[in-house]
Amino acid sequence: MDCLIDLRSDTVTKPTPRMRAAMADAEVGDDVIDVDPTVDRLQRMTAEILGKEAALFMPSGTMTNQVAVRLHCRPGDELLCETGSHVYHYEQGGFAQLSGIVARTIDGQFGVLQPEQFLGQIRPDNEHLVRTQLVCLENTHNRGAGRVQPYDAVAGTCRWAHENGLRCHLDGARLFNAVVASGISADRWAVHFDTVSVCFSKGLGAPIGSALAGNRDLIQTARRHRKLFGGGMRQAGIIAAGALHALQHHRARLAEDHENAQILAAAVGRSEGLALRPPVVDTNIVIFEVDPSLGTAGQMAAALKSRNVWMLAIDRQLVRAVTHLDVSTEQTRRAAEVIVQVASDLAAGRVHSNADEPTY
Ligand SMILES: Cc1ncc(COP(=O)(O)O)c(C=O)c1O
């Protein structure tokens, strides 16, 4: 039997032997009492890459986003974000539950927002109303199929936000994918934002961890919020070593994941009843729509899985595949063949499945 090709997410990667060795050998300390030397090195390197004064290591991208929101807003404030953004769609409305903040969403084109869309979105100073305080952007955009935000749109949006007294936060869980795809360095993207969150556990392939970067004062306060949210970690150098290894060795190779995503995109393109959404693939995420004549996304995902290719149904008719460190080009080619076969079998009624993978 072929082994399962897991394309559900770039978070499914296992640490490489070299990464595990770096973790086993990590120098550690108590990072809550004072400092863990490996965490310290990771934070310094992250801050330097992002062109910020400081960075803070946390267990997850959800926590870095939520700490950032709490940093920039008070209860009764409002943030502006894209409708499908992670901070809004996938974090249980944490900004409301944890920090008393509301969100106003703006529909993007596959996650991409233009500066003009923000005009008129700041509420007037009036005691009946929440205070608009923060803009959150996401680059690359997860539910937007890994789209890279246009650089000028990001710069223009943040300029407008700052001119109007708002703060800007970037959810850069996959910022390094955007860097590789655009050729624009991480610090050039980051310069427009007050805080930037990056994840080591997505395309970079580390088992755990994210960091929030910004100026020294903001990151000092972020440390308080991290403790409040339960993210103060003791000998965290063990996991920081994996993240550090990923940052040092796994950024440039993201180009391979992007090339592999093109192989999947081409297979979707030649499959009956499937259509890429959006029609172009920028980085490592491929989202495609399943024509209802073939069935649902859940049925498509179940049929793929029965042939050892694992993808996620992310909406009734949308399937997502993500390429990563643990899927080779050969496996990607195999997955591409399976996509074409399954689409053809579903169209011909050769697959009868009531199985429905849950949507995510
Ligand atoms: C764009 C984006 N932001 C934030 C996160 C949250 O990261 P974590 O799963 O580490 O909480 C994810 C996770 O997939 C993501 O895709």
Short mmCIF file of C-alpha atoms and ligand atoms in Angstrom, two decimals:
data_model
loop_
_atom_site.label_atom_id
_atom_site.label_comp_id
_atom_site.label_asym_id
_atom_site.label_seq_id
_atom_site.Cartn_x
_atom_site.Cartn_y
_atom_site.Cartn_z
CA MET A 1 0.00 0.00 0.00
CA ASP A 2 1.25 3.53 -0.83
CA CYS A 3 1.93 5.59 2.22
CA LEU A 4 -0.40 8.43 2.98
CA ILE A 5 0.52 11.76 1.36
CA ASP A 6 -0.58 14.30 3.93
CA LEU A 7 -1.41 17.61 2.28
CA ARG A 8 -3.85 18.84 4.93
CA SER A 9 -1.53 21.56 6.18
CA ASP A 10 2.08 22.66 6.39
CA THR A 11 1.74 22.17 10.15
CA VAL A 12 1.89 18.36 9.86
CA THR A 13 5.67 18.19 9.35
CA LYS A 14 7.85 16.19 11.72
CA PRO A 15 11.18 17.61 12.92
CA THR A 16 14.10 16.52 10.75
CA PRO A 17 16.93 14.50 12.35
CA ARG A 18 19.18 17.58 12.36
CA MET A 19 16.43 19.62 13.97
CA ARG A 20 15.89 16.95 16.63
CA ALA A 21 19.65 16.91 17.31
CA ALA A 22 19.68 20.68 17.71
CA MET A 23 16.75 20.39 20.14
CA ALA A 24 18.42 17.63 22.14
CA ASP A 25 21.60 19.68 22.45
CA ALA A 26 19.91 22.98 23.29
CA GLU A 27 21.31 25.08 26.08
CA VAL A 28 18.42 26.00 28.39
CA GLY A 29 17.45 28.20 31.33
CA ASP A 30 14.26 29.37 33.03
CA ASP A 31 12.78 31.82 30.56
CA VAL A 32 10.10 32.97 33.02
CA ILE A 33 12.41 33.77 35.93
CA ASP A 34 14.93 35.46 33.66
CA VAL A 35 16.15 34.07 30.36
CA ASP A 36 16.65 30.88 28.40
CA PRO A 37 19.75 31.40 26.22
CA THR A 38 18.37 29.54 23.21
CA VAL A 39 15.06 31.40 23.35
CA ASP A 40 17.09 34.60 23.60
CA ARG A 41 19.06 33.71 20.45
CA LEU A 42 15.88 32.86 18.57
CA GLN A 43 14.23 36.12 19.62
CA ARG A 44 17.26 38.18 18.60
CA MET A 45 17.55 36.49 15.23
CA THR A 46 13.82 36.86 14.54
CA ALA A 47 13.90 40.55 15.46
CA GLU A 48 16.92 41.09 13.23
CA ILE A 49 15.35 39.35 10.23
CA LEU A 50 12.19 41.41 10.68
CA GLY A 51 14.08 44.66 11.24
CA LYS A 52 12.44 45.18 14.65
CA GLU A 53 14.01 46.03 18.02
CA ALA A 54 12.76 42.93 19.83
CA ALA A 55 10.80 39.70 19.51
CA LEU A 56 9.06 37.36 21.93
CA PHE A 57 8.71 33.59 21.58
CA MET A 58 5.27 32.06 22.21
CA PRO A 59 3.71 28.60 21.86
CA SER A 60 1.42 29.42 18.92
CA GLY A 61 0.42 31.86 16.21
CA THR A 62 -2.95 32.20 17.84
CA MET A 63 -1.26 33.48 20.97
CA THR A 64 1.01 35.94 19.12
CA ASN A 65 -2.04 37.34 17.30
CA GLN A 66 -4.12 37.60 20.47
CA VAL A 67 -1.30 39.16 22.46
CA ALA A 68 -0.80 41.67 19.65
CA VAL A 69 -4.48 42.59 19.62
CA ARG A 70 -4.47 43.07 23.39
CA LEU A 71 -1.32 45.16 23.10
CA HIS A 72 -2.85 47.61 20.67
CA CYS A 73 -6.45 47.76 21.93
CA ARG A 74 -8.41 48.32 25.14
CA PRO A 75 -11.84 46.88 25.96
CA GLY A 76 -14.40 48.67 23.81
CA ASP A 77 -11.99 49.08 20.88
CA GLU A 78 -12.45 47.68 17.40
CA LEU A 79 -10.09 46.09 14.94
CA LEU A 80 -10.45 46.01 11.16
CA CYS A 81 -9.57 42.79 9.34
CA GLU A 82 -10.37 40.72 6.28
CA THR A 83 -13.42 38.46 6.61
CA GLY A 84 -11.53 35.19 6.06
CA SER A 85 -8.50 36.18 8.12
CA HIS A 86 -7.20 33.74 10.72
CA VAL A 87 -7.58 36.20 13.58
CA TYR A 88 -11.30 36.51 12.79
CA HIS A 89 -12.25 33.14 11.32
CA TYR A 90 -10.11 30.62 13.17
CA GLU A 91 -9.43 31.98 16.67
CA GLN A 92 -12.86 31.65 18.31
CA GLY A 93 -13.20 35.42 18.36
CA GLY A 94 -10.42 35.39 20.95
CA PHE A 95 -10.17 39.19 20.77
CA ALA A 96 -13.73 39.34 22.20
CA GLN A 97 -13.38 36.49 24.68
CA LEU A 98 -9.99 37.49 26.03
CA SER A 99 -9.73 41.24 25.53
CA GLY A 100 -13.22 42.77 25.13
CA ILE A 101 -12.61 43.89 21.55
CA VAL A 102 -14.90 43.76 18.53
CA ALA A 103 -13.97 43.26 14.90
CA ARG A 104 -15.28 44.86 11.73
CA THR A 105 -14.59 42.69 8.73
CA ILE A 106 -13.95 43.72 5.14
CA ASP A 107 -14.31 41.26 2.25
CA GLY A 108 -11.12 40.86 0.26
CA GLN A 109 -10.45 39.28 -3.13
CA PHE A 110 -9.16 35.93 -1.91
CA GLY A 111 -7.92 37.68 1.20
CA VAL A 112 -6.38 40.63 -0.61
CA LEU A 113 -7.52 44.05 0.59
CA GLN A 114 -6.93 47.36 -1.18
CA PRO A 115 -6.35 50.60 0.75
CA GLU A 116 -9.54 52.20 -0.70
CA GLN A 117 -11.59 49.52 1.04
CA PHE A 118 -10.62 50.99 4.41
CA LEU A 119 -11.88 54.49 3.63
CA GLY A 120 -14.86 55.37 5.81
CA GLN A 121 -14.26 52.42 8.15
CA ILE A 122 -13.06 54.46 11.12
CA ARG A 123 -15.93 55.24 13.46
CA PRO A 124 -16.33 58.84 14.60
CA ASP A 125 -15.44 59.79 18.16
CA ASN A 126 -18.85 59.35 19.77
CA GLU A 127 -19.71 57.76 23.11
CA HIS A 128 -22.24 55.44 21.45
CA LEU A 129 -19.59 53.78 19.36
CA VAL A 130 -16.61 51.50 19.76
CA ARG A 131 -13.21 53.06 19.05
CA THR A 132 -11.54 51.89 15.83
CA GLN A 133 -7.99 51.21 16.84
CA LEU A 134 -6.21 48.53 14.84
CA VAL A 135 -5.77 47.11 11.35
CA CYS A 136 -4.79 43.41 11.09
CA LEU A 137 -3.50 42.09 7.77
CA GLU A 138 -2.49 38.51 6.90
CA ASN A 139 0.36 37.65 4.52
CA THR A 140 0.25 35.15 2.97
CA HIS A 141 -3.47 34.69 3.39
CA ASN A 142 -4.45 31.19 4.51
CA ARG A 143 -8.09 31.05 3.37
CA GLY A 144 -7.09 33.15 0.35
CA ALA A 145 -5.08 30.12 -0.86
CA GLY A 146 -1.71 31.47 0.19
CA ARG A 147 -2.07 34.72 -1.73
CA VAL A 148 0.73 37.23 -1.36
CA GLN A 149 -0.68 40.65 -0.54
CA PRO A 150 0.37 43.25 -3.14
CA TYR A 151 3.24 45.19 -1.57
CA ASP A 152 1.93 48.63 -2.51
CA ALA A 153 -1.51 47.82 -1.11
CA VAL A 154 0.04 46.79 2.21
CA ALA A 155 2.19 49.94 2.32
CA GLY A 156 -0.80 52.13 1.37
CA THR A 157 -3.13 50.55 3.93
CA CYS A 158 -0.63 50.91 6.77
CA ARG A 159 0.22 54.50 5.75
CA TRP A 160 -3.50 55.37 5.82
CA ALA A 161 -3.92 53.60 9.18
CA HIS A 162 -1.00 55.39 10.82
CA GLU A 163 -2.04 58.78 9.41
CA ASN A 164 -5.40 58.18 11.08
CA GLY A 165 -3.98 57.18 14.46
CA LEU A 166 -4.52 53.42 14.09
CA ARG A 167 -1.97 50.72 14.82
CA CYS A 168 -1.11 47.91 12.37
CA HIS A 169 -0.47 44.23 13.09
CA LEU A 170 0.67 41.65 10.54
CA ASP A 171 -0.28 38.00 10.92
CA GLY A 172 2.78 36.71 9.10
CA ALA A 173 2.31 33.04 9.97
CA ARG A 174 3.56 32.44 6.41
CA LEU A 175 5.47 35.67 5.87
CA PHE A 176 8.55 33.72 4.73
CA ASN A 177 6.48 32.17 1.94
CA ALA A 178 5.59 35.71 0.86
CA VAL A 179 9.27 36.68 1.03
CA VAL A 180 10.32 33.79 -1.20
CA ALA A 181 7.46 34.29 -3.67
CA SER A 182 7.80 38.08 -3.93
CA GLY A 183 11.56 38.52 -3.55
CA ILE A 184 10.76 41.27 -1.03
CA SER A 185 12.70 40.84 2.21
CA ALA A 186 10.97 40.21 5.54
CA ASP A 187 12.09 43.54 7.00
CA ARG A 188 10.67 45.43 4.00
CA TRP A 189 7.30 43.81 4.59
CA ALA A 190 7.55 44.30 8.36
CA VAL A 191 8.53 47.97 8.28
CA HIS A 192 4.89 48.99 7.72
CA PHE A 193 3.63 47.30 10.89
CA ASP A 194 3.83 48.04 14.61
CA THR A 195 3.88 44.31 15.35
CA VAL A 196 4.53 41.25 13.22
CA SER A 197 3.76 37.64 14.10
CA VAL A 198 5.67 34.82 12.41
CA CYS A 199 5.21 31.06 12.84
CA PHE A 200 8.04 28.52 12.92
CA SER A 201 5.62 25.58 12.89
CA LYS A 202 4.11 26.17 9.41
CA GLY A 203 6.24 26.04 6.26
CA LEU A 204 9.48 26.33 8.24
CA GLY A 205 8.81 22.89 9.70
CA ALA A 206 9.51 23.38 13.42
CA PRO A 207 7.29 21.41 15.80
CA ILE A 208 6.18 24.35 17.95
CA GLY A 209 6.32 28.08 18.19
CA SER A 210 5.73 31.58 16.91
CA ALA A 211 7.18 34.97 17.68
CA LEU A 212 5.84 38.49 17.94
CA ALA A 213 8.18 41.30 16.92
CA GLY A 214 7.96 45.05 17.47
CA ASN A 215 9.65 47.88 19.31
CA ARG A 216 11.23 47.24 22.70
CA ASP A 217 8.43 48.84 24.75
CA LEU A 218 5.68 46.94 22.96
CA ILE A 219 7.49 43.62 23.35
CA GLN A 220 8.13 44.32 27.04
CA THR A 221 4.36 44.77 27.53
CA ALA A 222 3.68 41.74 25.32
CA ARG A 223 5.66 39.67 27.84
CA ARG A 224 3.11 40.60 30.53
CA HIS A 225 0.22 39.60 28.26
CA ARG A 226 1.92 36.35 27.30
CA LYS A 227 2.19 35.46 30.98
CA LEU A 228 -1.47 36.30 31.53
CA PHE A 229 -2.49 34.03 28.63
CA GLY A 230 -0.43 31.18 30.08
CA GLY A 231 2.37 31.39 27.54
CA GLY A 232 5.29 31.85 29.91
CA MET A 233 7.45 28.78 29.24
CA ARG A 234 10.37 27.61 31.37
CA GLN A 235 13.14 25.58 29.61
CA ALA A 236 11.66 26.60 26.28
CA GLY A 237 15.07 26.44 24.63
CA ILE A 238 14.27 22.82 23.76
CA ILE A 239 11.57 23.95 21.35
CA ALA A 240 13.22 27.27 20.49
CA ALA A 241 16.19 25.27 19.17
CA GLY A 242 13.87 23.62 16.62
CA ALA A 243 12.54 27.02 15.61
CA LEU A 244 16.05 28.45 15.37
CA HIS A 245 17.15 25.56 13.17
CA ALA A 246 14.11 26.14 10.95
CA LEU A 247 14.81 29.85 10.68
CA GLN A 248 18.44 29.21 9.77
CA HIS A 249 17.97 26.33 7.34
CA HIS A 250 14.40 26.12 6.01
CA ARG A 251 13.53 29.52 4.59
CA ALA A 252 15.06 29.30 1.12
CA ARG A 253 13.68 25.80 0.52
CA LEU A 254 10.10 27.13 0.65
CA ALA A 255 10.61 27.68 -3.10
CA GLU A 256 10.38 23.88 -3.52
CA ASP A 257 7.00 23.85 -1.80
CA HIS A 258 5.83 26.60 -4.14
CA GLU A 259 6.98 24.60 -7.17
CA ASN A 260 5.21 21.51 -5.86
CA ALA A 261 2.02 23.53 -5.37
CA GLN A 262 2.17 24.37 -9.09
CA ILE A 263 2.13 20.63 -9.87
CA LEU A 264 -1.10 20.26 -7.88
CA ALA A 265 -2.55 23.41 -9.46
CA ALA A 266 -1.88 22.03 -12.94
CA ALA A 267 -3.64 18.77 -12.01
CA VAL A 268 -6.68 20.67 -10.78
CA GLY A 269 -6.59 22.68 -14.01
CA ARG A 270 -6.89 19.52 -16.13
CA SER A 271 -9.54 17.87 -13.95
CA GLU A 272 -13.15 17.77 -14.93
CA GLY A 273 -15.37 19.60 -12.44
CA LEU A 274 -12.56 21.19 -10.43
CA ALA A 275 -11.57 24.86 -10.51
CA LEU A 276 -8.78 26.68 -8.71
CA ARG A 277 -9.95 29.37 -6.31
CA PRO A 278 -8.28 31.79 -7.00
CA PRO A 279 -7.18 30.75 -10.51
CA VAL A 280 -3.50 31.32 -9.72
CA VAL A 281 -1.41 29.79 -6.95
CA ASP A 282 1.15 32.16 -5.41
CA THR A 283 2.80 30.00 -2.75
CA ASN A 284 2.21 26.62 -1.04
CA ILE A 285 -1.58 26.57 -0.61
CA VAL A 286 -3.91 25.28 -3.31
CA ILE A 287 -7.66 25.69 -2.89
CA PHE A 288 -10.07 24.31 -5.45
CA GLU A 289 -13.82 24.25 -5.89
CA VAL A 290 -15.61 20.97 -6.49
CA ASP A 291 -18.53 21.22 -8.89
CA PRO A 292 -21.67 19.94 -7.11
CA SER A 293 -22.16 17.44 -9.96
CA LEU A 294 -19.13 15.60 -8.52
CA GLY A 295 -20.36 15.83 -4.92
CA THR A 296 -19.23 17.89 -1.97
CA ALA A 297 -15.73 18.89 -0.92
CA GLY A 298 -16.10 16.42 1.95
CA GLN A 299 -16.87 13.58 -0.48
CA MET A 300 -13.95 14.58 -2.70
CA ALA A 301 -11.63 14.62 0.35
CA ALA A 302 -12.92 11.21 1.46
CA ALA A 303 -12.37 9.76 -2.04
CA LEU A 304 -8.85 11.21 -2.15
CA LYS A 305 -8.09 9.80 1.28
CA SER A 306 -9.25 6.35 0.25
CA ARG A 307 -6.40 6.60 -2.32
CA ASN A 308 -3.88 7.77 0.27
CA VAL A 309 -3.98 11.47 -0.50
CA TRP A 310 -5.11 13.58 2.43
CA MET A 311 -6.55 17.07 1.94
CA LEU A 312 -8.99 19.21 3.91
CA ALA A 313 -12.53 20.20 3.03
CA ILE A 314 -12.60 23.83 4.17
CA ASP A 315 -16.10 24.65 2.97
CA ARG A 316 -19.00 22.82 1.40
CA GLN A 317 -17.42 22.90 -2.08
CA LEU A 318 -13.81 23.90 -1.28
CA VAL A 319 -10.84 21.59 -0.79
CA ARG A 320 -7.43 22.76 0.42
CA ALA A 321 -4.04 21.16 -0.19
CA VAL A 322 -0.82 22.52 1.28
CA THR A 323 2.68 21.53 0.21
CA HIS A 324 5.48 21.30 2.76
CA LEU A 325 8.82 19.93 3.88
CA ASP A 326 7.57 16.36 4.33
CA VAL A 327 6.08 15.96 0.85
CA SER A 328 8.57 15.35 -1.96
CA THR A 329 8.11 16.32 -5.59
CA GLU A 330 7.61 12.65 -6.43
CA GLN A 331 4.82 12.35 -3.85
CA THR A 332 3.31 15.58 -5.14
CA ARG A 333 3.25 14.14 -8.69
CA ARG A 334 1.54 11.03 -7.33
CA ALA A 335 -1.02 13.20 -5.51
CA ALA A 336 -1.59 15.16 -8.72
CA GLU A 337 -2.41 11.95 -10.62
CA VAL A 338 -4.81 10.93 -7.88
CA ILE A 339 -6.62 14.28 -8.07
CA VAL A 340 -7.23 13.80 -11.79
CA GLN A 341 -8.39 10.18 -11.35
CA VAL A 342 -10.71 10.92 -8.44
CA ALA A 343 -12.32 13.88 -10.24
CA SER A 344 -12.89 11.72 -13.30
CA ASP A 345 -14.30 8.83 -11.22
CA LEU A 346 -16.64 11.14 -9.32
CA ALA A 347 -17.82 12.72 -12.60
CA ALA A 348 -18.50 9.29 -14.08
CA GLY A 349 -20.32 8.13 -10.95
CA ARG A 350 -17.66 5.45 -10.35
CA VAL A 351 -17.26 6.47 -6.71
CA HIS A 352 -20.21 5.99 -4.40
CA SER A 353 -19.43 7.42 -1.06
CA ASN A 354 -21.58 8.70 1.71
CA ALA A 355 -18.42 9.42 3.64
CA ASP A 356 -18.04 13.09 4.30
CA GLU A 357 -14.91 14.55 5.81
CA PRO A 358 -15.84 17.34 8.20
CA THR A 359 -15.19 20.88 7.03
CA TYR A 360 -12.56 22.86 8.83
C1 LIG B 1 -2.50 32.73 8.95
C2 LIG B 1 -2.43 32.02 10.25
N1 LIG B 1 -2.31 32.73 11.37
C3 LIG B 1 -2.24 32.16 12.58
C4 LIG B 1 -2.31 30.80 12.71
C5 LIG B 1 -2.33 30.18 14.09
O1 LIG B 1 -1.23 29.43 14.37
P1 LIG B 1 -1.27 28.29 15.52
O2 LIG B 1 -1.90 27.11 14.90
O3 LIG B 1 0.19 28.13 15.84
O4 LIG B 1 -2.05 28.85 16.65
C6 LIG B 1 -2.45 29.99 11.57
C7 LIG B 1 -2.55 28.53 11.70
O5 LIG B 1 -2.76 27.81 10.77
C8 LIG B 1 -2.53 30.63 10.31
O6 LIG B 1 -2.70 29.92 9.19
#
